[in-house]
Coordinates of C-alpha atoms and ligand atoms in Angstrom, one line a residue:
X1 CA 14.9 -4.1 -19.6
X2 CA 14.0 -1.8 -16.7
X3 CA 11.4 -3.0 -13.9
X4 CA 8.1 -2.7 -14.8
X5 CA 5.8 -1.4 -11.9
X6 CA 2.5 -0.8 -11.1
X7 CA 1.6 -1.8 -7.7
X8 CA -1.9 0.0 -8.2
X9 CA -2.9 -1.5 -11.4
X10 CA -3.2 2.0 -12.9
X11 CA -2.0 0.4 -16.4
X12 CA -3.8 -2.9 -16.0
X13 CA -6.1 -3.5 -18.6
X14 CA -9.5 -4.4 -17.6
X15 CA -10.9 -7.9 -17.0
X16 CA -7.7 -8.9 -17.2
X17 CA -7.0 -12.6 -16.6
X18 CA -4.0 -14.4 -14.5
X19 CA -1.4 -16.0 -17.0
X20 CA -1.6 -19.2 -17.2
X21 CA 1.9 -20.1 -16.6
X22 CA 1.8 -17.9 -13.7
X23 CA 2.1 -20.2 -10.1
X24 CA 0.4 -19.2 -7.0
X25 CA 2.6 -17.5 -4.7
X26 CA 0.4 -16.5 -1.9
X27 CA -3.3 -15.4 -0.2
X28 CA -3.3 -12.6 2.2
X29 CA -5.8 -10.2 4.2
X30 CA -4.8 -6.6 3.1
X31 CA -6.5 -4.2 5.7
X32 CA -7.3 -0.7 3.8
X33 CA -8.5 2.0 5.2
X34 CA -11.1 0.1 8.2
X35 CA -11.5 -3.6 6.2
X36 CA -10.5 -6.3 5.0
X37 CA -9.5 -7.7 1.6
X38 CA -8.4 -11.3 0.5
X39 CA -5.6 -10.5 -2.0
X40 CA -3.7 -13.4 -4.2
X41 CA -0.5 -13.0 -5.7
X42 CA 1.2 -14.9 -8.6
X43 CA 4.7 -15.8 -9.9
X44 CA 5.9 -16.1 -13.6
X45 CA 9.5 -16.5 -14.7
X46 CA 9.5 -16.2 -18.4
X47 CA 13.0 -15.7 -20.4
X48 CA 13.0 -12.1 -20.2
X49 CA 10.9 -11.3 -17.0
X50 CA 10.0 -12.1 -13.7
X51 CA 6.7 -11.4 -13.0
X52 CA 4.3 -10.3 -9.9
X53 CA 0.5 -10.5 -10.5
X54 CA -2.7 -10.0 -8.0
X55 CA -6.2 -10.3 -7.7
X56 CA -8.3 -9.2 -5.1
X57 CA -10.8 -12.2 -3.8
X58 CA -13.4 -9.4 -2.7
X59 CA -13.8 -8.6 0.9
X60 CA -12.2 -11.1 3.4
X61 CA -14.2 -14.2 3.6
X62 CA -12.4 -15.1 7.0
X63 CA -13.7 -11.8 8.1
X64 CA -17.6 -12.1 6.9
X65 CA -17.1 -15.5 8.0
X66 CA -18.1 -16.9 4.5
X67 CA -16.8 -20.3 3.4
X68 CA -12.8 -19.1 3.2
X69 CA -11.6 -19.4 -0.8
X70 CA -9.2 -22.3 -1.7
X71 CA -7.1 -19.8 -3.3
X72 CA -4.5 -22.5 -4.0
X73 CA -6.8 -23.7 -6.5
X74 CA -6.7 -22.9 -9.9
X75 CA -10.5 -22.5 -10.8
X76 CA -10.3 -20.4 -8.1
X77 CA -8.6 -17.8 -10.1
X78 CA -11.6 -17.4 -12.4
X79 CA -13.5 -15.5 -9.1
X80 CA -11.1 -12.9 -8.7
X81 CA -11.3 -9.4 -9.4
X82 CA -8.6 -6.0 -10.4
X83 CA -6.2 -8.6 -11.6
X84 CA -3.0 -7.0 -13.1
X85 CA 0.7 -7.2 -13.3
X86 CA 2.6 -5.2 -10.6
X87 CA 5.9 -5.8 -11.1
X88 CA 8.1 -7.2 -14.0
X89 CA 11.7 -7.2 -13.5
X90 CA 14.6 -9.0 -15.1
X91 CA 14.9 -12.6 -14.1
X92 CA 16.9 -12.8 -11.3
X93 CA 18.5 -15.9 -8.8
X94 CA 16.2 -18.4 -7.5
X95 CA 12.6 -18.3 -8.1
X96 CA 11.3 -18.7 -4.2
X97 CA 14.0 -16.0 -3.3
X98 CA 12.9 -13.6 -6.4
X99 CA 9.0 -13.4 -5.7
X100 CA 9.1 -13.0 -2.0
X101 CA 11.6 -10.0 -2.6
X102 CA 8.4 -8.9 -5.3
X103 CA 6.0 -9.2 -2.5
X104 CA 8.5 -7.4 0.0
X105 CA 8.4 -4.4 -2.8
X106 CA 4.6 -4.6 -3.0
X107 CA 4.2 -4.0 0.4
X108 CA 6.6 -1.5 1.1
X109 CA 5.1 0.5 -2.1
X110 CA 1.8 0.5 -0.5
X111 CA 2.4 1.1 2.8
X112 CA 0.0 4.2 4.3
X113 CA -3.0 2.7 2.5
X114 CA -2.7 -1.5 2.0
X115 CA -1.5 -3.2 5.1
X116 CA -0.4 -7.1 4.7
X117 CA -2.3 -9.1 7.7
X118 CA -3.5 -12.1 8.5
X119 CA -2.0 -14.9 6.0
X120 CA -4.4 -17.4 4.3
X121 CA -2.8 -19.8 2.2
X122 CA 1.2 -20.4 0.9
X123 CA 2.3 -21.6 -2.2
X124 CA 6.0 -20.4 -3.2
X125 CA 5.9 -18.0 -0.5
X126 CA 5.2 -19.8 2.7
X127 CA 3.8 -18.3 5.6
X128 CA 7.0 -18.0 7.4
X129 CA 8.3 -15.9 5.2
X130 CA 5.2 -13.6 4.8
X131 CA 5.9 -13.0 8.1
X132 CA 9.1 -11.9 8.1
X133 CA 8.6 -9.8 5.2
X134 CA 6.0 -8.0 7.0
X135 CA 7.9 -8.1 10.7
X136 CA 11.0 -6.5 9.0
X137 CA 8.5 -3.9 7.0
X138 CA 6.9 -3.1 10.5
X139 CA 10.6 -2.7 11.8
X140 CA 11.7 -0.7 9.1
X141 CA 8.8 1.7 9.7
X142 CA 8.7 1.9 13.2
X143 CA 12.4 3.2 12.8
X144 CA 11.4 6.0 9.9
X145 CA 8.2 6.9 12.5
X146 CA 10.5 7.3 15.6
X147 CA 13.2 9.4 13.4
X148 CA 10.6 11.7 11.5
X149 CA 9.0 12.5 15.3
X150 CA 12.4 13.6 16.8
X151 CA 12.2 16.0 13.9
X152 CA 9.0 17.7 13.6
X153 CA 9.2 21.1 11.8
X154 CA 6.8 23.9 11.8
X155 CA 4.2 22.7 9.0
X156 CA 4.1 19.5 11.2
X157 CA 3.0 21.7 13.9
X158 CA 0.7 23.7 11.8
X159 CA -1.0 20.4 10.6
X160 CA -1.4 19.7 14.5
X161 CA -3.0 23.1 15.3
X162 CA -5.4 23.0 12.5
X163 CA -6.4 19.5 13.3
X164 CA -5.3 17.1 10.3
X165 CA -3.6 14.8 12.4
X166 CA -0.6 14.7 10.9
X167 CA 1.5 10.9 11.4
X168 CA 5.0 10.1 10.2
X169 CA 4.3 7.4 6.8
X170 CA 6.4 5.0 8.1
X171 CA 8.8 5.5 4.6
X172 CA 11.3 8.0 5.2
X173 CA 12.6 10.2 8.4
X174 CA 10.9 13.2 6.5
X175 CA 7.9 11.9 5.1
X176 CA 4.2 12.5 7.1
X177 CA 0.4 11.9 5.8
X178 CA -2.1 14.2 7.5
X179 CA -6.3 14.3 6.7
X180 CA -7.0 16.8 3.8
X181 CA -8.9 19.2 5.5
X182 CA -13.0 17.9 4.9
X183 CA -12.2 14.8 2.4
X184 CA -11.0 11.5 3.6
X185 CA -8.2 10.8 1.6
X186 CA -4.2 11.9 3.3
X187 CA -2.3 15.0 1.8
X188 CA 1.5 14.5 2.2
X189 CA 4.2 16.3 4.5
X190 CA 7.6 16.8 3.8
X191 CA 9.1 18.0 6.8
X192 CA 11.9 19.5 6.3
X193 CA 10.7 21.3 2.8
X194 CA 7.9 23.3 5.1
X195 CA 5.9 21.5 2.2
X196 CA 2.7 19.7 2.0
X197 CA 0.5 18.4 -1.5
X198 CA -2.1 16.4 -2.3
X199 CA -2.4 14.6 -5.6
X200 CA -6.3 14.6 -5.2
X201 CA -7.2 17.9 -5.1
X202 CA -4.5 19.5 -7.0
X203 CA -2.9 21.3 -3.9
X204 CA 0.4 22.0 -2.8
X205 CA 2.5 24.6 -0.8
X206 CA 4.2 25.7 2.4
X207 CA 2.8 26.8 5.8
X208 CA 0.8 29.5 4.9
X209 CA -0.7 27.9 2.0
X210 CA -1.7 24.9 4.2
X211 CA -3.7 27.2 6.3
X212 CA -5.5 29.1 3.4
X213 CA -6.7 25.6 2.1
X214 CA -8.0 24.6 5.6
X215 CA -9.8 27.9 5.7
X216 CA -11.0 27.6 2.4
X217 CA -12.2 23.6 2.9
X218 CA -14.2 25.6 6.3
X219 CA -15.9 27.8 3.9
X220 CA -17.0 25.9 1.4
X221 CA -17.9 23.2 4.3
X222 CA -20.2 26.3 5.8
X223 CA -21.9 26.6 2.1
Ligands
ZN301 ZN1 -7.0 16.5 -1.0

C-alpha cells in the first residue's frame, strides 16, 4: 500500500464523521493566517493502515475566552467540523511512536499557512512531545530560512523591489513565498530557477514575467 495523504482534506468527503475506533491523539491551537483555530487529531491502527484524522473545533475557545472544549471527550467529537483523514500509511512500530511521527508530517506539510501553537489537551501524544515536534520543526526551518537568505538570487531581489515581500518558506534552502501582487494569498519562489508561480491565479514564470504580472495586477487595480 503506498501512504495515503491529504493534509488539506481536498478528498475528504463531506460531513464526514471520526471512526469510531479511532483514539484521540491530541488538541492544538493552529494559528493561520492572523487566528486561531482548535484542531483535534485522531489515531487508528487497523490491519492494513495507520491512520491520521482531524477536525477543526471552530475558532479557538481559549482565544475567545469561551468555555475551552473537553476534546478528550468523545461526545465531543460530534461538534467538530472539516473532519477527514490526512494520512494513511502502512502500520508501522509502536503506536505512540507512529502517530506523533503522523503529526510531525502534518505539520511539516503545512508549514507557510497552519502553525502548531499553544497545546490544549494530550491523549497518545502528550504535550511533551507536541513540543518537541514543533521545537525541532521550528529548528529545522530556521536552518532552511538562514541558508535560502545567504542565497538570494535576482527574482528574490526583483520580488523585493516590486514590493511582495518575499520570505524564505522555512522548507528548503531554495524555496520563498512572496504576496501575489493585489490578492492575499503567497505565490512561490524558487531561487535558484529565477522562477516564481502561483497555483491561484494560474501564473508562472521568470523575472520578467514576474514584473509583467505586477504591472498588470496595477492596472487592473487602477480599473
Ligand atoms: Zn495569485
Amino acid at each position: 500500500m503506498s501512504d495515503f495523504c491529504d493534509p488539506w482534506h481536498k478528498h475528504a468527503e463531506k460531513g464526514a464523521t471520526v471512526p469510531d475506533a479511532a483514539r484521540f491523539a491530541c488538541a492544538y491551537e493552529l494559528f493561520i493566517s492572523f487566528e486561531w483555530f482548535d484542531e483535534v487529531a485522531f489515531f487508528r491502527r487497523t490491519e492494513t493502515a495507520d491512520e491520521l484524522w482531524t477536525g477543526s473545533g471552530g475558532c479557538s475557545a481559549h482565544r475567545s475566552r469561551k468555555h475551552p472544549a473537553p476534546y478528550t471527550d468523545v461526545s465531543q467529537r460530534a461538534t467538530l467540523t472539516g473532519i477527514g483523514c490526512a494520512y494513511a500509511v502502512p502500520p508501522r512500530g509502536e503506536e505512540a511512536a507512529a502517530c506523533l511521527g503522523l503529526v510531525a508530517r502534518l505539520f511539516r506539510a503545512r508549514v507557510g499557512f497552519y502553525w502548531p501553537e499553544r497545546f490544549i489537551a494530550g491523549g497518545i501524544v502528550e504535550k511533551a512531545a507536541y513540543q518537541r515536534v514543533v521545537r525541532d520543526l521550528k529548528r529545522e526551518l530556521e536552518r532552511s530560512e538562514r541558508e535560502a537568505r545567504a542565497r538570494e538570487t535576482e527574482i528574490i531581489r526583483t520580488a523585493q523591489e516590486l514590493g511582495l515581500h518575499p520570505r524564505p518558506s522555512g522548507t528548503g534552502p531554495d524555496s520563498w513565498y512572496a504576496n501575489c501582487p493585489g490578492k492575499n494569498h503567497p505565490l512561490y519562489i524558487t531561487a535558484t530557477a529565477e522562477s516564481f508561480g502561483c497555483g491561484w491565479c494560474k501564473r508562472k514564470g521568470g523575472v520578467e514575467d514576474l514584473r509583467t504580472f505586477v504591472e498588470e495586477r496595477a492596472k487592473e487595480g487602477q480599473r
